[in-house]
């Protein structure tokens, strides 16, 4: 999949960040690069996840802390219209803190996504070193065309280097990904970059023929060992199916130093 919507950020800014003692708020305008594979009217889950993390990381309570767990709930389609991102502290603390963020469809005044994040002290003196680099990197991967039935948007905005598998090949997949920036004139943070990519695990490790089945995730939970380094992250993704409408997509996420995170998504599995 090649880039076709440019190298610009996922969002423009309509109203800049307003910060209080324990809350923040901003209004953004999605760009076409946020659109998901099912059509141009709704966003892929990656950019909204990164945007909610951005709001959480902007909280004063987040200074000197890292995200240890991030849990996203998608309450409905996230439109490509003005969105208000807010965040506040749910549980302050001297060691860990819990923060919550919401994404509101401004036109309809409706919450379309929420996230909660546990914030841990930033530290580099833990008991274990990074697990070590993988035997491959982005330069070892190849590009693939996206399925003809899928919309471009996010799929074309991201950079993909496939080691094994592809979105149109049923089965586990291993892919290196690189995200554009989230907002203008602001570098994307390591955790925002991770979240912009990891929501793709359900596609990278799809177990079904995408021409016959749709599989939409209702959530995303990510446990983060440490913030990733470098611009690329690697998903080692797979999907487990049940006898009904529920599937589970999981991934291990790596950077150039080794394991970074593990993710899980519940999938609504329906025939096209």
Short mmCIF file of C-alpha atoms in Angstrom, two decimals:
data_model
loop_
_atom_site.label_atom_id
_atom_site.label_comp_id
_atom_site.label_asym_id
_atom_site.label_seq_id
_atom_site.Cartn_x
_atom_site.Cartn_y
_atom_site.Cartn_z
CA UNK A 1 0.00 0.00 0.00
CA UNK A 2 1.50 3.28 -1.13
CA UNK A 3 0.80 6.73 0.24
CA UNK A 4 -1.69 8.72 -1.84
CA UNK A 5 -3.10 11.38 0.52
CA UNK A 6 0.19 13.11 1.24
CA UNK A 7 2.47 13.36 4.20
CA UNK A 8 0.35 15.80 6.16
CA UNK A 9 -1.10 15.21 9.64
CA UNK A 10 -4.25 13.28 10.41
CA UNK A 11 -6.01 16.35 11.86
CA UNK A 12 -6.13 20.12 11.50
CA UNK A 13 -6.83 22.35 14.49
CA UNK A 14 -10.09 24.31 14.66
CA UNK A 15 -9.79 25.43 18.29
CA UNK A 16 -6.46 25.07 20.06
CA UNK A 17 -5.79 23.30 23.33
CA UNK A 18 -7.43 24.82 26.40
CA UNK A 19 -5.85 23.46 29.58
CA UNK A 20 -7.20 23.62 33.13
CA UNK A 21 -5.79 22.31 36.38
CA UNK A 22 -6.97 18.75 35.71
CA UNK A 23 -8.61 18.85 32.25
CA UNK A 24 -7.91 19.77 28.62
CA UNK A 25 -10.04 20.39 25.53
CA UNK A 26 -9.46 21.04 21.81
CA UNK A 27 -11.45 20.87 18.56
CA UNK A 28 -9.92 19.28 15.47
CA UNK A 29 -10.83 18.73 11.82
CA UNK A 30 -10.08 15.26 10.37
CA UNK A 31 -8.24 15.02 7.05
CA UNK A 32 -9.09 12.44 4.37
CA UNK A 33 -6.17 10.32 5.62
CA UNK A 34 -8.19 9.32 8.69
CA UNK A 35 -10.91 7.55 6.71
CA UNK A 36 -11.28 3.82 7.32
CA UNK A 37 -11.32 0.92 4.85
CA UNK A 38 -15.12 0.58 4.77
CA UNK A 39 -15.76 4.04 3.23
CA UNK A 40 -14.94 7.76 3.31
CA UNK A 41 -17.56 8.73 5.91
CA UNK A 42 -16.04 7.10 9.01
CA UNK A 43 -12.53 7.08 10.43
CA UNK A 44 -10.20 4.18 10.97
CA UNK A 45 -9.76 3.52 14.69
CA UNK A 46 -6.04 4.38 14.70
CA UNK A 47 -6.19 8.20 14.39
CA UNK A 48 -8.94 8.64 17.04
CA UNK A 49 -6.99 6.39 19.43
CA UNK A 50 -3.90 8.52 18.92
CA UNK A 51 -5.93 11.73 19.33
CA UNK A 52 -7.39 10.59 22.64
CA UNK A 53 -3.89 9.69 23.82
CA UNK A 54 -2.74 13.17 22.78
CA UNK A 55 -5.43 14.72 24.99
CA UNK A 56 -4.43 12.51 27.92
CA UNK A 57 -0.73 13.26 27.47
CA UNK A 58 -1.54 16.99 27.50
CA UNK A 59 -2.86 16.77 31.06
CA UNK A 60 -0.59 18.28 33.75
CA UNK A 61 -1.01 14.98 35.63
CA UNK A 62 0.71 13.17 32.74
CA UNK A 63 3.98 15.09 33.08
CA UNK A 64 6.77 12.74 34.10
CA UNK A 65 4.58 9.71 33.44
CA UNK A 66 4.10 7.13 30.70
CA UNK A 67 1.01 5.27 29.50
CA UNK A 68 1.03 1.72 30.88
CA UNK A 69 -2.41 0.70 29.70
CA UNK A 70 -4.72 2.33 27.17
CA UNK A 71 -8.32 1.17 26.64
CA UNK A 72 -10.38 2.59 23.78
CA UNK A 73 -14.13 2.14 23.34
CA UNK A 74 -15.61 2.95 19.93
CA UNK A 75 -19.23 3.93 20.56
CA UNK A 76 -20.11 4.37 16.91
CA UNK A 77 -18.67 5.58 13.61
CA UNK A 78 -16.23 8.46 14.09
CA UNK A 79 -17.11 11.00 11.37
CA UNK A 80 -14.75 13.07 9.24
CA UNK A 81 -16.25 16.27 10.65
CA UNK A 82 -15.30 18.54 13.54
CA UNK A 83 -14.46 16.64 16.73
CA UNK A 84 -13.92 17.89 20.27
CA UNK A 85 -11.30 16.00 22.26
CA UNK A 86 -11.39 16.35 26.04
CA UNK A 87 -9.50 14.68 28.87
CA UNK A 88 -9.59 14.80 32.63
CA UNK A 89 -8.06 13.07 35.61
CA UNK A 90 -10.27 10.38 37.14
CA UNK A 91 -7.92 9.26 39.90
CA UNK A 92 -4.86 11.36 40.74
CA UNK A 93 -1.97 9.81 42.62
CA UNK A 94 1.66 10.20 43.56
CA UNK A 95 2.69 6.99 41.78
CA UNK A 96 -0.03 6.06 39.28
CA UNK A 97 -2.96 8.05 37.94
CA UNK A 98 -6.03 7.22 35.86
CA UNK A 99 -7.14 9.58 33.08
CA UNK A 100 -10.18 9.52 30.82
CA UNK A 101 -10.70 11.13 27.41
CA UNK A 102 -13.72 11.59 25.17
CA UNK A 103 -14.19 12.37 21.49
CA UNK A 104 -17.38 14.27 20.66
CA UNK A 105 -19.00 14.68 17.24
CA UNK A 106 -19.50 18.46 17.40
CA UNK A 107 -22.35 18.63 14.87
CA UNK A 108 -24.44 16.04 16.71
CA UNK A 109 -23.10 16.73 20.21
CA UNK A 110 -22.59 12.98 20.66
CA UNK A 111 -19.73 11.05 22.21
CA UNK A 112 -18.30 8.71 19.58
CA UNK A 113 -15.25 7.31 21.41
CA UNK A 114 -13.79 7.18 24.91
CA UNK A 115 -10.48 6.07 26.34
CA UNK A 116 -8.98 5.46 29.75
CA UNK A 117 -5.27 5.31 30.46
CA UNK A 118 -3.27 4.32 33.50
CA UNK A 119 -0.26 6.58 33.84
CA UNK A 120 2.89 5.16 35.45
CA UNK A 121 6.08 6.95 36.58
CA UNK A 122 8.59 7.44 33.76
CA UNK A 123 11.68 5.40 34.63
CA UNK A 124 14.63 3.67 32.98
CA UNK A 125 15.93 1.73 36.01
CA UNK A 126 13.56 -1.25 35.85
CA UNK A 127 14.56 -4.90 36.28
CA UNK A 128 14.85 -5.90 32.60
CA UNK A 129 16.40 -4.56 29.42
CA UNK A 130 14.50 -4.38 26.10
CA UNK A 131 13.98 -7.85 24.64
CA UNK A 132 16.29 -7.24 21.68
CA UNK A 133 15.71 -6.40 18.02
CA UNK A 134 13.81 -8.64 15.64
CA UNK A 135 15.62 -10.47 12.87
CA UNK A 136 14.02 -8.12 10.32
CA UNK A 137 13.26 -4.44 9.88
CA UNK A 138 11.29 -2.16 7.56
CA UNK A 139 13.92 -2.46 4.82
CA UNK A 140 13.24 -6.21 4.69
CA UNK A 141 9.53 -5.78 4.06
CA UNK A 142 7.53 -5.40 0.87
CA UNK A 143 4.54 -3.29 -0.17
CA UNK A 144 1.17 -4.67 -1.26
CA UNK A 145 -1.81 -3.08 -2.95
CA UNK A 146 -4.84 -2.79 -0.71
CA UNK A 147 -7.97 -4.78 -1.61
CA UNK A 148 -9.90 -3.10 -4.42
CA UNK A 149 -13.09 -3.11 -2.33
CA UNK A 150 -11.44 -1.15 0.50
CA UNK A 151 -11.31 2.63 0.70
CA UNK A 152 -7.89 4.33 0.75
CA UNK A 153 -7.72 7.07 3.40
CA UNK A 154 -5.79 5.74 6.38
CA UNK A 155 -4.53 2.71 4.47
CA UNK A 156 -2.86 4.98 1.94
CA UNK A 157 -1.69 7.56 4.49
CA UNK A 158 0.33 4.98 6.44
CA UNK A 159 3.53 3.35 5.26
CA UNK A 160 3.51 -0.47 5.30
CA UNK A 161 6.34 -2.96 4.92
CA UNK A 162 5.05 -6.54 5.03
CA UNK A 163 7.30 -9.33 6.30
CA UNK A 164 4.61 -12.02 6.11
CA UNK A 165 0.94 -11.89 5.17
CA UNK A 166 -1.15 -8.99 3.85
CA UNK A 167 -4.60 -7.55 4.51
CA UNK A 168 -6.01 -9.53 1.60
CA UNK A 169 -4.39 -12.81 2.74
CA UNK A 170 -6.23 -14.71 5.46
CA UNK A 171 -3.99 -15.64 8.37
CA UNK A 172 -1.45 -14.09 10.75
CA UNK A 173 0.59 -11.16 9.51
CA UNK A 174 3.81 -9.35 10.41
CA UNK A 175 4.14 -5.77 9.19
CA UNK A 176 6.25 -2.72 9.93
CA UNK A 177 4.24 0.54 9.93
CA UNK A 178 5.04 4.24 9.99
CA UNK A 179 2.48 6.93 10.76
CA UNK A 180 2.28 10.56 9.65
CA UNK A 181 2.07 13.21 12.34
CA UNK A 182 -1.14 13.62 14.29
CA UNK A 183 -1.46 17.43 14.29
CA UNK A 184 0.16 20.32 12.40
CA UNK A 185 3.46 21.71 13.69
CA UNK A 186 3.65 19.12 16.46
CA UNK A 187 5.64 15.87 16.34
CA UNK A 188 3.64 12.77 17.11
CA UNK A 189 4.60 11.25 20.46
CA UNK A 190 5.86 7.66 20.75
CA UNK A 191 2.63 6.39 22.33
CA UNK A 192 0.47 8.29 19.84
CA UNK A 193 2.47 6.69 17.01
CA UNK A 194 2.00 3.26 18.59
CA UNK A 195 -1.77 3.71 18.89
CA UNK A 196 -2.13 5.09 15.37
CA UNK A 197 -0.68 1.78 14.15
CA UNK A 198 -1.82 -0.92 16.56
CA UNK A 199 -5.53 -0.61 15.81
CA UNK A 200 -4.57 -2.18 12.46
CA UNK A 201 -3.91 -5.55 14.09
CA UNK A 202 -7.40 -6.76 13.14
CA UNK A 203 -6.58 -6.18 9.47
CA UNK A 204 -2.94 -7.24 9.54
CA UNK A 205 -3.87 -10.56 11.13
CA UNK A 206 -7.25 -11.07 9.49
CA UNK A 207 -8.40 -14.69 9.46
CA UNK A 208 -11.14 -14.26 6.84
CA UNK A 209 -11.49 -13.37 3.18
CA UNK A 210 -12.11 -9.61 3.21
CA UNK A 211 -14.31 -9.87 0.11
CA UNK A 212 -16.75 -12.14 1.95
CA UNK A 213 -16.54 -10.98 5.58
CA UNK A 214 -16.42 -7.70 7.50
CA UNK A 215 -14.80 -7.53 10.93
CA UNK A 216 -15.08 -4.28 12.85
CA UNK A 217 -13.50 -3.78 16.24
CA UNK A 218 -15.56 -2.25 19.04
CA UNK A 219 -12.58 -1.61 21.30
CA UNK A 220 -8.81 -1.63 21.63
CA UNK A 221 -6.79 -2.43 24.75
CA UNK A 222 -3.03 -1.95 24.74
CA UNK A 223 -0.59 -2.76 27.54
CA UNK A 224 2.59 -0.76 26.95
CA UNK A 225 5.90 -1.96 28.40
CA UNK A 226 7.71 1.20 27.33
CA UNK A 227 7.31 4.00 24.78
CA UNK A 228 8.56 2.90 21.35
CA UNK A 229 11.69 4.44 19.84
CA UNK A 230 12.11 5.35 16.20
CA UNK A 231 9.49 6.06 13.55
CA UNK A 232 8.55 2.45 12.74
CA UNK A 233 6.61 -0.12 14.78
CA UNK A 234 6.04 -3.77 13.88
CA UNK A 235 2.79 -5.68 14.44
CA UNK A 236 2.85 -9.45 14.78
CA UNK A 237 -0.91 -9.98 14.55
CA UNK A 238 -3.40 -12.82 14.46
CA UNK A 239 -7.15 -13.35 14.85
CA UNK A 240 -9.09 -16.01 16.75
CA UNK A 241 -12.63 -16.75 15.57
CA UNK A 242 -15.57 -18.25 17.41
CA UNK A 243 -18.74 -20.00 16.21
CA UNK A 244 -20.75 -16.78 16.33
CA UNK A 245 -20.32 -13.10 15.62
CA UNK A 246 -17.34 -12.47 17.96
CA UNK A 247 -13.68 -12.60 17.05
CA UNK A 248 -10.55 -11.50 18.94
CA UNK A 249 -7.58 -9.86 17.24
CA UNK A 250 -4.31 -9.76 19.17
CA UNK A 251 -0.83 -8.51 18.46
CA UNK A 252 2.64 -8.15 19.84
CA UNK A 253 4.17 -4.80 18.96
CA UNK A 254 7.89 -4.21 18.44
CA UNK A 255 10.28 -1.37 17.69
CA UNK A 256 13.95 -1.44 16.78
CA UNK A 257 14.87 -2.49 20.33
CA UNK A 258 12.34 -5.28 20.86
CA UNK A 259 8.91 -5.85 22.39
CA UNK A 260 6.96 -2.68 23.19
CA UNK A 261 3.33 -3.67 23.79
CA UNK A 262 0.56 -6.24 23.48
CA UNK A 263 -2.90 -5.46 22.16
CA UNK A 264 -6.36 -7.03 21.95
CA UNK A 265 -9.55 -6.11 20.08
CA UNK A 266 -13.05 -7.56 20.13
CA UNK A 267 -14.40 -7.94 16.58
CA UNK A 268 -17.93 -7.92 15.22
CA UNK A 269 -17.76 -10.56 12.46
CA UNK A 270 -20.51 -10.44 9.81
CA UNK A 271 -20.94 -11.61 6.24
CA UNK A 272 -20.86 -8.92 3.58
#
